PDB file of C-alpha atoms and ligand atoms in Angstrom:
ATOM      1  CA  MET A  27      17.273 -26.510  15.918  1.00 95.00           C
ATOM      2  CA  LYS A  28      16.799 -25.564  11.563  1.00 98.00           C
ATOM      3  CA  VAL A  29      17.294 -22.431  10.584  1.00 98.00           C
ATOM      4  CA  PHE A  30      16.431 -21.595   7.033  1.00 98.00           C
ATOM      5  CA  THR A  31      18.354 -18.025   5.012  1.00 98.00           C
ATOM      6  CA  THR A  32      16.892 -16.667   1.920  1.00 97.00           C
ATOM      7  CA  ARG A  33      20.344 -15.543   0.639  1.00 97.00           C
ATOM      8  CA  VAL A  34      24.022 -16.756   1.528  1.00 97.00           C
ATOM      9  CA  ILE A  35      24.431 -15.035   4.694  1.00 97.00           C
ATOM     10  CA  PRO A  36      28.006 -13.511   5.844  1.00 98.00           C
ATOM     11  CA  GLU A  37      30.223 -16.314   7.655  1.00 97.00           C
ATOM     12  CA  GLU A  38      30.362 -14.386  10.917  1.00 98.00           C
ATOM     13  CA  GLY A  39      26.734 -15.158  11.348  1.00 98.00           C
ATOM     14  CA  LEU A  40      26.918 -18.331   9.519  1.00 98.00           C
ATOM     15  CA  ALA A  41      29.498 -18.937  12.487  1.00 98.00           C
ATOM     16  CA  LEU A  42      27.373 -17.856  15.439  1.00 98.00           C
ATOM     17  CA  LEU A  43      24.305 -20.140  14.754  1.00 98.00           C
ATOM     18  CA  ALA A  44      26.794 -23.260  14.071  1.00 98.00           C
ATOM     19  CA  HIS A  45      28.408 -22.595  17.295  1.00 98.00           C
ATOM     20  CA  ALA A  46      24.946 -22.864  19.026  1.00 98.00           C
ATOM     21  CA  GLY A  47      24.388 -26.450  17.436  1.00 98.00           C
ATOM     22  CA  ILE A  48      21.801 -25.138  14.692  1.00 98.00           C
ATOM     23  CA  THR A  49      21.668 -26.121  11.315  1.00 98.00           C
ATOM     24  CA  VAL A  50      21.643 -23.966   8.299  1.00 98.00           C
ATOM     25  CA  THR A  51      20.215 -24.314   4.842  1.00 98.00           C
ATOM     26  CA  GLN A  52      21.321 -21.155   2.723  1.00 97.00           C
ATOM     27  CA  TRP A  53      19.433 -20.405  -1.070  1.00 97.00           C
ATOM     28  CA  SER A  54      22.471 -20.097  -3.120  1.00 96.00           C
ATOM     29  CA  GLU A  55      20.366 -19.619  -6.181  1.00 96.00           C
ATOM     30  CA  PRO A  56      20.959 -16.129  -7.342  1.00 94.00           C
ATOM     31  CA  ARG A  57      17.257 -15.389  -8.162  1.00 93.00           C
ATOM     32  CA  GLU A  58      13.872 -14.593  -5.779  1.00 90.00           C
ATOM     33  CA  MET A  59      12.355 -17.902  -4.769  1.00 93.00           C
ATOM     34  CA  SER A  60       8.968 -18.688  -5.972  1.00 94.00           C
ATOM     35  CA  LEU A  61       6.400 -18.001  -3.278  1.00 94.00           C
ATOM     36  CA  GLU A  62       6.001 -21.552  -3.305  1.00 95.00           C
ATOM     37  CA  GLU A  63       9.854 -23.047  -2.777  1.00 96.00           C
ATOM     38  CA  MET A  64       9.447 -20.200   0.133  1.00 96.00           C
ATOM     39  CA  ILE A  65       6.707 -21.963   1.848  1.00 96.00           C
ATOM     40  CA  ALA A  66       8.614 -25.669   1.140  1.00 97.00           C
ATOM     41  CA  LYS A  67      11.583 -23.946   2.538  1.00 97.00           C
ATOM     42  CA  CYS A  68       9.856 -22.600   5.718  1.00 96.00           C
ATOM     43  CA  LYS A  69       8.570 -26.304   6.450  1.00 96.00           C
ATOM     44  CA  GLU A  70      11.183 -28.034   6.736  1.00 97.00           C
ATOM     45  CA  ASN A  71      12.474 -25.701   9.136  1.00 98.00           C
ATOM     46  CA  ASP A  72      11.838 -23.591  12.522  1.00 98.00           C
ATOM     47  CA  ALA A  73      13.173 -20.402  11.506  1.00 98.00           C
ATOM     48  CA  LEU A  74      13.890 -18.105   8.607  1.00 98.00           C
ATOM     49  CA  LEU A  75      16.765 -15.526   8.180  1.00 98.00           C
ATOM     50  CA  PHE A  76      15.343 -13.431   5.456  1.00 98.00           C
ATOM     51  CA  ALA A  77      17.154 -10.670   3.511  1.00 97.00           C
ATOM     52  CA  GLY A  78      16.004  -9.643   0.183  1.00 92.00           C
ATOM     53  CA  GLY A  79      12.923  -7.585  -1.288  1.00 85.00           C
ATOM     54  CA  ARG A  80       9.912 -10.111  -0.800  1.00 91.00           C
ATOM     55  CA  LYS A  81       6.729  -9.329   1.198  1.00 95.00           C
ATOM     56  CA  ILE A  82       6.295 -11.337   3.883  1.00 97.00           C
ATOM     57  CA  ASP A  83       2.835 -10.812   4.033  1.00 96.00           C
ATOM     58  CA  ARG A  84      -0.140 -12.790   5.607  1.00 96.00           C
ATOM     59  CA  PRO A  85      -0.571 -16.006   3.606  1.00 95.00           C
ATOM     60  CA  LEU A  86       3.135 -16.755   3.373  1.00 96.00           C
ATOM     61  CA  LEU A  87       2.779 -16.214   7.541  1.00 97.00           C
ATOM     62  CA  GLU A  88      -0.170 -18.301   7.830  1.00 97.00           C
ATOM     63  CA  HIS A  89       1.075 -20.914   5.727  1.00 96.00           C
ATOM     64  CA  CYS A  90       4.646 -20.395   8.145  1.00 95.00           C
ATOM     65  CA  ARG A  91       2.927 -20.606  11.509  1.00 95.00           C
ATOM     66  CA  HIS A  92       5.160 -22.612  13.196  1.00 96.00           C
ATOM     67  CA  LEU A  93       7.914 -20.940  12.272  1.00 97.00           C
ATOM     68  CA  LYS A  94       9.616 -19.758  16.301  1.00 96.00           C
ATOM     69  CA  ILE A  95      11.109 -16.812  15.219  1.00 97.00           C
ATOM     70  CA  ILE A  96      11.926 -14.821  11.134  1.00 98.00           C
ATOM     71  CA  SER A  97      14.917 -12.910  11.775  1.00 98.00           C
ATOM     72  CA  LEU A  98      15.686 -10.259   9.076  1.00 98.00           C
ATOM     73  CA  LEU A  99      18.862  -8.962   7.886  1.00 98.00           C
ATOM     74  CA  SER A 100      17.982  -5.429   7.954  1.00 97.00           C
ATOM     75  CA  VAL A 101      16.725  -3.127  10.391  1.00 96.00           C
ATOM     76  CA  GLY A 102      13.598  -1.723   7.700  1.00 96.00           C
ATOM     77  CA  TYR A 103      10.714  -3.770   8.596  1.00 97.00           C
ATOM     78  CA  ASP A 104       8.050  -2.409   5.756  1.00 96.00           C
ATOM     79  CA  ASN A 105       7.998  -5.919   4.115  1.00 96.00           C
ATOM     80  CA  VAL A 106       6.464  -7.601   6.972  1.00 97.00           C
ATOM     81  CA  ASP A 107       2.784  -7.918   7.724  1.00 97.00           C
ATOM     82  CA  LEU A 108       3.812  -7.414  11.632  1.00 97.00           C
ATOM     83  CA  LYS A 109       0.203  -7.569  12.705  1.00 96.00           C
ATOM     84  CA  ALA A 110      -0.355 -10.829  11.110  1.00 97.00           C
ATOM     85  CA  ALA A 111       2.688 -12.292  12.350  1.00 97.00           C
ATOM     86  CA  THR A 112       1.758 -11.015  16.038  1.00 96.00           C
ATOM     87  CA  GLU A 113      -1.690 -12.580  15.589  1.00 95.00           C
ATOM     88  CA  LEU A 114       0.007 -16.000  14.347  1.00 96.00           C
ATOM     89  CA  GLY A 115       2.668 -15.703  17.096  1.00 95.00           C
ATOM     90  CA  ILE A 116       5.487 -14.825  14.955  1.00 97.00           C
ATOM     91  CA  GLN A 117       8.730 -13.643  16.705  1.00 97.00           C
ATOM     92  CA  ILE A 118      10.116 -11.082  13.732  1.00 98.00           C
ATOM     93  CA  THR A 119      13.104  -9.133  14.749  1.00 98.00           C
ATOM     94  CA  ASN A 120      15.623  -6.612  12.657  1.00 98.00           C
ATOM     95  CA  THR A 121      19.590  -5.284  12.942  1.00 98.00           C
ATOM     96  CA  PRO A 122      19.066  -1.885  14.277  1.00 96.00           C
ATOM     97  CA  GLY A 123      22.148   0.468  15.190  1.00 95.00           C
ATOM     98  CA  VAL A 124      24.997  -1.418  13.123  1.00 98.00           C
ATOM     99  CA  LEU A 125      24.650  -0.050   9.700  1.00 98.00           C
ATOM    100  CA  SER A 126      23.835   3.593  10.585  1.00 98.00           C
ATOM    101  CA  ASN A 127      26.970   4.361  10.116  1.00 98.00           C
ATOM    102  CA  ALA A 128      27.172   3.007   6.264  1.00 98.00           C
ATOM    103  CA  THR A 129      24.040   3.916   5.217  1.00 98.00           C
ATOM    104  CA  ALA A 130      24.777   7.385   6.097  1.00 98.00           C
ATOM    105  CA  ASP A 131      28.206   6.983   4.239  1.00 98.00           C
ATOM    106  CA  ASN A 132      26.291   6.159   1.134  1.00 98.00           C
ATOM    107  CA  ALA A 133      23.315   9.378   1.753  1.00 98.00           C
ATOM    108  CA  PHE A 134      26.490  11.723   1.436  1.00 98.00           C
ATOM    109  CA  LEU A 135      28.184   9.924  -1.164  1.00 98.00           C
ATOM    110  CA  LEU A 136      25.094  10.522  -3.332  1.00 99.00           C
ATOM    111  CA  MET A 137      24.730  13.914  -2.180  1.00 99.00           C
ATOM    112  CA  LEU A 138      28.780  14.609  -3.492  1.00 98.00           C
ATOM    113  CA  ALA A 139      27.835  13.098  -6.608  1.00 98.00           C
ATOM    114  CA  VAL A 140      24.784  14.965  -7.674  1.00 99.00           C
ATOM    115  CA  ALA A 141      26.776  18.078  -6.573  1.00 98.00           C
ATOM    116  CA  ARG A 142      29.016  17.136  -8.499  1.00 98.00           C
ATOM    117  CA  LYS A 143      27.979  15.175 -11.432  1.00 98.00           C
ATOM    118  CA  ALA A 144      30.174  12.439 -10.890  1.00 98.00           C
ATOM    119  CA  PHE A 145      28.109   9.691 -12.296  1.00 98.00           C
ATOM    120  CA  PHE A 146      27.241  11.894 -15.262  1.00 98.00           C
ATOM    121  CA  HIS A 147      31.158  12.445 -15.699  1.00 97.00           C
ATOM    122  CA  HIS A 148      31.892   8.876 -15.684  1.00 98.00           C
ATOM    123  CA  LYS A 149      29.297   7.886 -18.497  1.00 97.00           C
ATOM    124  CA  ARG A 150      31.135  10.761 -20.860  1.00 96.00           C
ATOM    125  CA  ILE A 151      34.254   9.138 -20.593  1.00 97.00           C
ATOM    126  CA  LEU A 152      32.965   5.646 -21.221  1.00 97.00           C
ATOM    127  CA  ASN A 153      31.353   7.261 -24.424  1.00 96.00           C
ATOM    128  CA  GLY A 154      34.775   8.326 -24.981  1.00 96.00           C
ATOM    129  CA  GLU A 155      33.440  11.914 -24.495  1.00 94.00           C
ATOM    130  CA  TRP A 156      36.181  13.235 -22.581  1.00 94.00           C
ATOM    131  CA  GLY A 157      37.648  15.686 -25.349  1.00 89.00           C
ATOM    132  CA  PHE A 158      37.363  19.458 -25.505  1.00 87.00           C
ATOM    133  CA  SER A 159      36.479  20.859 -22.363  1.00 87.00           C
ATOM    134  CA  SER A 160      35.151  24.169 -21.535  1.00 93.00           C
ATOM    135  CA  PRO A 161      35.532  26.242 -18.135  1.00 96.00           C
ATOM    136  CA  THR A 162      31.897  26.512 -18.435  1.00 97.00           C
ATOM    137  CA  ALA A 163      30.374  23.386 -19.373  1.00 95.00           C
ATOM    138  CA  ASN A 164      28.820  20.641 -17.132  1.00 95.00           C
ATOM    139  CA  LEU A 165      29.488  22.560 -14.031  1.00 97.00           C
ATOM    140  CA  GLY A 166      28.267  21.027 -10.208  1.00 98.00           C
ATOM    141  CA  VAL A 167      27.517  23.038  -7.444  1.00 98.00           C
ATOM    142  CA  ASP A 168      29.499  23.309  -4.108  1.00 98.00           C
ATOM    143  CA  ILE A 169      27.776  22.255  -1.123  1.00 98.00           C
ATOM    144  CA  GLU A 170      30.122  23.680   1.717  1.00 98.00           C
ATOM    145  CA  GLY A 171      28.095  26.084   4.423  1.00 98.00           C
ATOM    146  CA  LYS A 172      24.473  25.203   2.604  1.00 98.00           C
ATOM    147  CA  THR A 173      21.542  23.512   4.654  1.00 98.00           C
ATOM    148  CA  LEU A 174      21.183  20.246   4.851  1.00 98.00           C
ATOM    149  CA  GLY A 175      17.167  19.142   5.509  1.00 98.00           C
ATOM    150  CA  ILE A 176      16.970  15.651   7.693  1.00 98.00           C
ATOM    151  CA  TRP A 177      13.536  14.562   7.419  1.00 98.00           C
ATOM    152  CA  GLY A 178      13.990  11.535  10.293  1.00 97.00           C
ATOM    153  CA  LEU A 179      16.633  12.696  12.433  1.00 97.00           C
ATOM    154  CA  GLY A 180      16.839   8.840  14.035  1.00 94.00           C
ATOM    155  CA  ASN A 181      20.475   7.309  14.091  1.00 95.00           C
ATOM    156  CA  ILE A 182      20.772   6.948  10.595  1.00 97.00           C
ATOM    157  CA  GLY A 183      20.083  10.824  10.110  1.00 97.00           C
ATOM    158  CA  SER A 184      21.837  11.720  12.799  1.00 96.00           C
ATOM    159  CA  VAL A 185      25.158  10.241  11.561  1.00 97.00           C
ATOM    160  CA  MET A 186      24.426  11.735   7.768  1.00 98.00           C
ATOM    161  CA  ALA A 187      24.196  15.571   9.853  1.00 98.00           C
ATOM    162  CA  GLN A 188      27.309  14.965  11.839  1.00 98.00           C
ATOM    163  CA  ARG A 189      29.544  14.103   8.714  1.00 98.00           C
ATOM    164  CA  CYS A 190      27.623  17.149   6.329  1.00 98.00           C
ATOM    165  CA  ARG A 191      28.624  19.561   9.036  1.00 97.00           C
ATOM    166  CA  ALA A 192      31.926  18.140  10.024  1.00 98.00           C
ATOM    167  CA  ALA A 193      33.304  18.189   6.705  1.00 98.00           C
ATOM    168  CA  PHE A 194      31.191  21.056   4.771  1.00 98.00           C
ATOM    169  CA  ASP A 195      29.898  23.193   7.768  1.00 98.00           C
ATOM    170  CA  MET A 196      26.175  22.851   6.730  1.00 98.00           C
ATOM    171  CA  LYS A 197      23.877  24.312   9.175  1.00 98.00           C
ATOM    172  CA  ILE A 198      21.160  21.085  10.259  1.00 98.00           C
ATOM    173  CA  ILE A 199      17.519  21.955   9.891  1.00 98.00           C
ATOM    174  CA  TYR A 200      15.204  18.930  10.568  1.00 98.00           C
ATOM    175  CA  CYS A 201      11.666  17.503  10.402  1.00 98.00           C
ATOM    176  CA  ASN A 202      10.702  14.558  13.085  1.00 96.00           C
ATOM    177  CA  ARG A 203       7.502  14.182  14.729  1.00 93.00           C
ATOM    178  CA  HIS A 204       8.877  14.791  17.899  1.00 93.00           C
ATOM    179  CA  ARG A 205      11.837  17.038  18.823  1.00 95.00           C
ATOM    180  CA  ASN A 206      15.158  15.288  19.489  1.00 93.00           C
ATOM    181  CA  GLU A 207      16.731  17.248  21.629  1.00 94.00           C
ATOM    182  CA  ALA A 208      20.075  15.808  22.238  1.00 93.00           C
ATOM    183  CA  ALA A 209      20.368  16.077  18.303  1.00 90.00           C
ATOM    184  CA  GLU A 210      19.476  19.354  18.331  1.00 93.00           C
ATOM    185  CA  LYS A 211      21.911  20.282  20.959  1.00 94.00           C
ATOM    186  CA  ALA A 212      24.619  17.272  19.053  1.00 94.00           C
ATOM    187  CA  LEU A 213      24.016  19.190  15.841  1.00 95.00           C
ATOM    188  CA  ASP A 214      22.703  22.815  16.566  1.00 95.00           C
ATOM    189  CA  ALA A 215      19.779  21.108  14.795  1.00 97.00           C
ATOM    190  CA  GLN A 216      16.930  22.961  13.961  1.00 97.00           C
ATOM    191  CA  TRP A 217      13.385  21.642  14.574  1.00 98.00           C
ATOM    192  CA  VAL A 218      10.853  22.693  11.467  1.00 98.00           C
ATOM    193  CA  SER A 219       7.774  22.048  10.042  1.00 98.00           C
ATOM    194  CA  PHE A 220       7.701  19.964   7.068  1.00 98.00           C
ATOM    195  CA  ASP A 221       6.929  22.739   4.688  1.00 98.00           C
ATOM    196  CA  GLU A 222       9.470  25.000   6.351  1.00 98.00           C
ATOM    197  CA  LEU A 223      12.037  21.547   5.484  1.00 98.00           C
ATOM    198  CA  LEU A 224      10.946  21.493   1.569  1.00 98.00           C
ATOM    199  CA  GLU A 225      11.474  25.378   1.571  1.00 98.00           C
ATOM    200  CA  GLN A 226      14.834  25.777   3.297  1.00 98.00           C
ATOM    201  CA  SER A 227      16.887  22.919   2.558  1.00 99.00           C
ATOM    202  CA  ASP A 228      19.441  23.237   0.238  1.00 99.00           C
ATOM    203  CA  VAL A 229      20.110  19.309   0.370  1.00 99.00           C
ATOM    204  CA  LEU A 230      17.233  17.537   1.647  1.00 99.00           C
ATOM    205  CA  SER A 231      18.037  13.763   2.870  1.00 98.00           C
ATOM    206  CA  VAL A 232      15.361  11.293   3.771  1.00 98.00           C
ATOM    207  CA  HIS A 233      15.899   8.803   6.634  1.00 98.00           C
ATOM    208  CA  THR A 234      12.888   7.898   7.961  1.00 97.00           C
ATOM    209  CA  SER A 235      10.972   4.201   7.951  1.00 95.00           C
ATOM    210  CA  LEU A 236       7.996   3.576   5.381  1.00 96.00           C
ATOM    211  CA  THR A 237       5.108   3.998   6.942  1.00 96.00           C
ATOM    212  CA  PRO A 238       1.250   5.006   5.117  1.00 96.00           C
ATOM    213  CA  GLU A 239       2.126   7.968   6.728  1.00 96.00           C
ATOM    214  CA  THR A 240       5.366   8.131   4.900  1.00 97.00           C
ATOM    215  CA  LYS A 241       4.088   6.471   1.946  1.00 98.00           C
ATOM    216  CA  GLU A 242       4.996   8.886  -1.387  1.00 98.00           C
ATOM    217  CA  LYS A 243       5.012  11.534   0.930  1.00 98.00           C
ATOM    218  CA  PHE A 244       7.579  13.589  -2.066  1.00 98.00           C
ATOM    219  CA  ASP A 245       5.344  13.901  -4.248  1.00 98.00           C
ATOM    220  CA  LYS A 246       4.173  16.690  -6.578  1.00 98.00           C
ATOM    221  CA  ALA A 247       3.133  19.078  -4.495  1.00 98.00           C
ATOM    222  CA  ALA A 248       6.319  18.424  -1.914  1.00 98.00           C
ATOM    223  CA  PHE A 249       8.925  19.181  -4.479  1.00 98.00           C
ATOM    224  CA  ALA A 250       6.682  22.148  -5.690  1.00 98.00           C
ATOM    225  CA  LYS A 251       7.601  23.362  -2.927  1.00 98.00           C
ATOM    226  CA  MET A 252      11.620  22.950  -2.676  1.00 98.00           C
ATOM    227  CA  LYS A 253      14.175  25.395  -4.009  1.00 98.00           C
ATOM    228  CA  PRO A 254      14.782  25.425  -7.353  1.00 98.00           C
ATOM    229  CA  SER A 255      18.498  24.598  -6.841  1.00 98.00           C
ATOM    230  CA  ALA A 256      18.108  21.757  -4.149  1.00 98.00           C
ATOM    231  CA  ILE A 257      19.355  18.366  -4.291  1.00 99.00           C
ATOM    232  CA  PHE A 258      17.192  15.734  -2.711  1.00 99.00           C
ATOM    233  CA  ILE A 259      18.252  12.225  -1.515  1.00 99.00           C
ATOM    234  CA  ASN A 260      16.710   9.227  -0.479  1.00 98.00           C
ATOM    235  CA  ALA A 261      18.953   6.524   1.202  1.00 97.00           C
ATOM    236  CA  ALA A 262      15.661   5.012   2.896  1.00 98.00           C
ATOM    237  CA  ARG A 263      12.811   3.223   0.845  1.00 98.00           C
ATOM    238  CA  GLY A 264      11.369   3.962  -1.942  1.00 98.00           C
ATOM    239  CA  GLY A 265       8.182   4.374  -1.622  1.00 98.00           C
ATOM    240  CA  ILE A 266       8.603   7.330   0.280  1.00 98.00           C
ATOM    241  CA  HIS A 267       8.984   9.368  -3.022  1.00 98.00           C
ATOM    242  CA  HIS A 268       6.777   9.412  -6.153  1.00 98.00           C
ATOM    243  CA  GLU A 269       8.853   8.497  -8.601  1.00 97.00           C
ATOM    244  CA  THR A 270       7.011   9.610 -11.874  1.00 98.00           C
ATOM    245  CA  ASP A 271       6.382  13.141  -9.913  1.00 98.00           C
ATOM    246  CA  LEU A 272      10.153  13.101  -9.050  1.00 98.00           C
ATOM    247  CA  ILE A 273      11.347  12.862 -12.794  1.00 98.00           C
ATOM    248  CA  ALA A 274       8.890  15.417 -13.263  1.00 98.00           C
ATOM    249  CA  ALA A 275      10.273  18.129 -11.123  1.00 98.00           C
ATOM    250  CA  LEU A 276      13.775  17.003 -12.324  1.00 98.00           C
ATOM    251  CA  GLU A 277      12.861  17.570 -15.723  1.00 98.00           C
ATOM    252  CA  THR A 278      10.530  21.205 -15.366  1.00 98.00           C
ATOM    253  CA  GLY A 279      13.268  22.600 -13.080  1.00 98.00           C
ATOM    254  CA  GLN A 280      11.509  22.739  -9.822  1.00 98.00           C
ATOM    255  CA  ILE A 281      14.528  20.523  -7.591  1.00 98.00           C
ATOM    256  CA  TRP A 282      18.061  20.334  -9.602  1.00 98.00           C
ATOM    257  CA  GLY A 283      19.044  17.078  -8.518  1.00 98.00           C
ATOM    258  CA  ALA A 284      18.627  13.452  -6.471  1.00 99.00           C
ATOM    259  CA  GLY A 285      20.229  10.798  -5.248  1.00 99.00           C
ATOM    260  CA  LEU A 286      18.683   8.075  -4.920  1.00 98.00           C
ATOM    261  CA  ASP A 287      20.001   4.581  -2.924  1.00 98.00           C
ATOM    262  CA  VAL A 288      16.392   3.230  -3.328  1.00 98.00           C
ATOM    263  CA  THR A 289      13.943   2.918  -5.914  1.00 98.00           C
ATOM    264  CA  ASN A 290      10.045   2.807  -6.372  1.00 93.00           C
ATOM    265  CA  PRO A 291       9.817   0.310  -7.505  1.00 94.00           C
ATOM    266  CA  GLU A 292      13.158  -2.078  -7.198  1.00 95.00           C
ATOM    267  CA  PRO A 293      14.899  -2.955  -9.262  1.00 95.00           C
ATOM    268  CA  MET A 294      14.870   0.481 -11.115  1.00 98.00           C
ATOM    269  CA  HIS A 295      13.908  -0.359 -15.255  1.00 98.00           C
ATOM    270  CA  PRO A 296      17.023   0.394 -17.003  1.00 98.00           C
ATOM    271  CA  ASP A 297      14.853   2.614 -19.605  1.00 98.00           C
ATOM    272  CA  ASN A 298      13.734   4.907 -16.646  1.00 98.00           C
ATOM    273  CA  PRO A 299      14.911   8.857 -17.233  1.00 98.00           C
ATOM    274  CA  LEU A 300      16.687   9.125 -14.384  1.00 98.00           C
ATOM    275  CA  LEU A 301      19.670   7.298 -15.461  1.00 98.00           C
ATOM    276  CA  GLN A 302      19.998   9.873 -18.379  1.00 97.00           C
ATOM    277  CA  MET A 303      19.660  13.019 -16.243  1.00 98.00           C
ATOM    278  CA  PRO A 304      23.234  14.636 -15.464  1.00 98.00           C
ATOM    279  CA  THR A 305      22.420  15.632 -12.212  1.00 98.00           C
ATOM    280  CA  VAL A 306      21.008  12.310 -10.679  1.00 98.00           C
ATOM    281  CA  ALA A 307      23.087   9.316  -8.916  1.00 98.00           C
ATOM    282  CA  VAL A 308      21.064   6.072  -8.560  1.00 98.00           C
ATOM    283  CA  LEU A 309      22.280   2.948  -6.942  1.00 98.00           C
ATOM    284  CA  PRO A 310      20.775  -0.027  -6.057  1.00 98.00           C
ATOM    285  CA  HIS A 311      19.948  -0.225  -2.816  1.00 98.00           C
ATOM    286  CA  ILE A 312      23.122  -0.922  -1.426  1.00 98.00           C
ATOM    287  CA  GLY A 313      23.195   1.246   1.884  1.00 98.00           C
ATOM    288  CA  SER A 314      24.442  -0.973   4.161  1.00 98.00           C
ATOM    289  CA  ALA A 315      26.443  -3.191   2.087  1.00 98.00           C
ATOM    290  CA  THR A 316      29.887  -3.387   3.253  1.00 98.00           C
ATOM    291  CA  VAL A 317      31.905  -6.146   4.570  1.00 98.00           C
ATOM    292  CA  GLU A 318      31.790  -4.892   7.845  1.00 98.00           C
ATOM    293  CA  THR A 319      28.743  -3.461   7.865  1.00 98.00           C
ATOM    294  CA  ARG A 320      26.962  -6.613   6.786  1.00 98.00           C
ATOM    295  CA  ASN A 321      28.939  -9.316   9.169  1.00 98.00           C
ATOM    296  CA  ALA A 322      27.336  -7.032  12.440  1.00 98.00           C
ATOM    297  CA  MET A 323      23.682  -7.302  10.785  1.00 98.00           C
ATOM    298  CA  SER A 324      24.448 -11.393  10.455  1.00 98.00           C
ATOM    299  CA  ARG A 325      25.562 -11.793  13.868  1.00 98.00           C
ATOM    300  CA  ILE A 326      22.867  -9.801  14.914  1.00 98.00           C
ATOM    301  CA  ALA A 327      20.590 -12.232  13.214  1.00 98.00           C
ATOM    302  CA  ALA A 328      22.079 -15.109  14.263  1.00 98.00           C
ATOM    303  CA  GLN A 329      21.568 -13.937  18.345  1.00 98.00           C
ATOM    304  CA  ASN A 330      18.192 -13.213  17.512  1.00 98.00           C
ATOM    305  CA  ILE A 331      17.251 -16.574  16.416  1.00 98.00           C
ATOM    306  CA  ILE A 332      20.088 -17.828  19.211  1.00 98.00           C
ATOM    307  CA  ALA A 333      17.782 -16.351  21.883  1.00 97.00           C
ATOM    308  CA  ALA A 334      14.328 -17.482  20.218  1.00 97.00           C
ATOM    309  CA  PHE A 335      15.462 -20.906  20.004  1.00 96.00           C
ATOM    310  CA  GLN A 336      16.462 -20.532  24.076  1.00 96.00           C
ATOM    311  CA  GLY A 337      13.490 -19.380  25.026  1.00 95.00           C
ATOM    312  CA  GLN A 338      15.076 -15.826  26.253  1.00 95.00           C
ATOM    313  CA  PRO A 339      14.139 -12.334  25.061  1.00 94.00           C
ATOM    314  CA  VAL A 340      14.703 -11.381  21.735  1.00 97.00           C
ATOM    315  CA  PRO A 341      17.640  -8.615  21.556  1.00 97.00           C
ATOM    316  CA  ASN A 342      15.635  -6.750  18.714  1.00 97.00           C
ATOM    317  CA  PRO A 343      11.989  -7.564  18.873  1.00 97.00           C
ATOM    318  CA  VAL A 344      10.130  -5.340  16.106  1.00 96.00           C
ATOM    319  CA  ASN A 345       6.403  -7.037  17.421  1.00 93.00           C
ATOM    320  CA  HIS A 346       5.459  -8.231  20.900  1.00 80.00           C
ATOM    321  CA  ILE A 347       4.348 -11.765  20.482  1.00 74.00           C
ATOM    322  CA  TYR A 348       4.469 -11.883  24.476  1.00 58.00           C
ATOM    323  CA  ALA A 349       2.261  -9.350  25.161  1.00 44.00           C
ATOM    324  CA  LEU A 350      -0.991 -11.045  23.149  1.00 38.00           C
TER     325      LEU A 350
HETATM  326  C1  DGY B 969      17.889  -2.187   5.399  1.00 78.18           C
HETATM  327  O1  DGY B 969      18.605  -2.979   6.168  1.00 78.18           O
HETATM  328  O2  DGY B 969      16.422  -1.840   6.314  1.00 78.18           O
HETATM  329  C2  DGY B 969      18.546  -2.174   4.376  1.00 78.18           C
HETATM  330  O3  DGY B 969      17.683  -0.381   3.527  1.00 78.18           O
HETATM  331  C3  DGY B 969      18.443  -3.048   3.381  1.00 78.18           C
HETATM  332  O4  DGY B 969      17.022  -3.583   3.235  1.00 78.18           O
END
């Protein structure tokens, strides 16, 4: 059996595949493959281990209907046309759970970086501007005791809430479609409506997946309901906020700051005005980018492939091809 990986993946996943007698070919060029290259590689293999931002849409899937499995090296699967994959009998899997801590840590980092204008101060040093300092210039804000609003209190959102409660005794409110009573107990969290989340959060952190319902949910109307002192954090998917509306909300003082690990589009253009704002911190989608986490993700992605090749139920299905 043969697997093609769209990126060079961590050793631990490769070792599992090798141990199972699976031949692996990796795309090692530092550029996105063309569609034609991708189809050609898929045709030479029985499975795809996928990392990267490309859409896995119906035209691509139709060329690759022979694939036994597409194993995603991510928890998110908004880039995949699941309906088409299911109709074509292609199993799709993801890597849930193992990246919750690293991704929440990254949101926590962004919250603090924005609150203390850390990226802006770093830029001032690089620009030779660490000179005369005034006790009233370029001040940040405290986080202690403030209200954290979580949109999407699942695995990652819960870790973010735990971190914020433990470190800063923050009050936790959250908005989910359904109540998360276990988290309410553990975090003393309060379930609120979306409007209440907007109106009451000092820090509003997004941890939901990108779906037609969540797409550009943070737009002009949403930002207008937030506090002028609020910090908006998005460590989930860039498509959940409307980036032009976010820029306008920051420029007009409707909200105070923003920390983004994900942008809309990705990669962000270097001329984007967000990069010049003192109360904005942007990272290049590195939520899960630690050695430990990426190794764990590669192991899970490999285990999904091995199970599929052995005709076993895959551990992390995101579509249910056998139910058809
Ligand atoms: C994930 O796993 O979904 C991360 O955001 C990387 O895409």
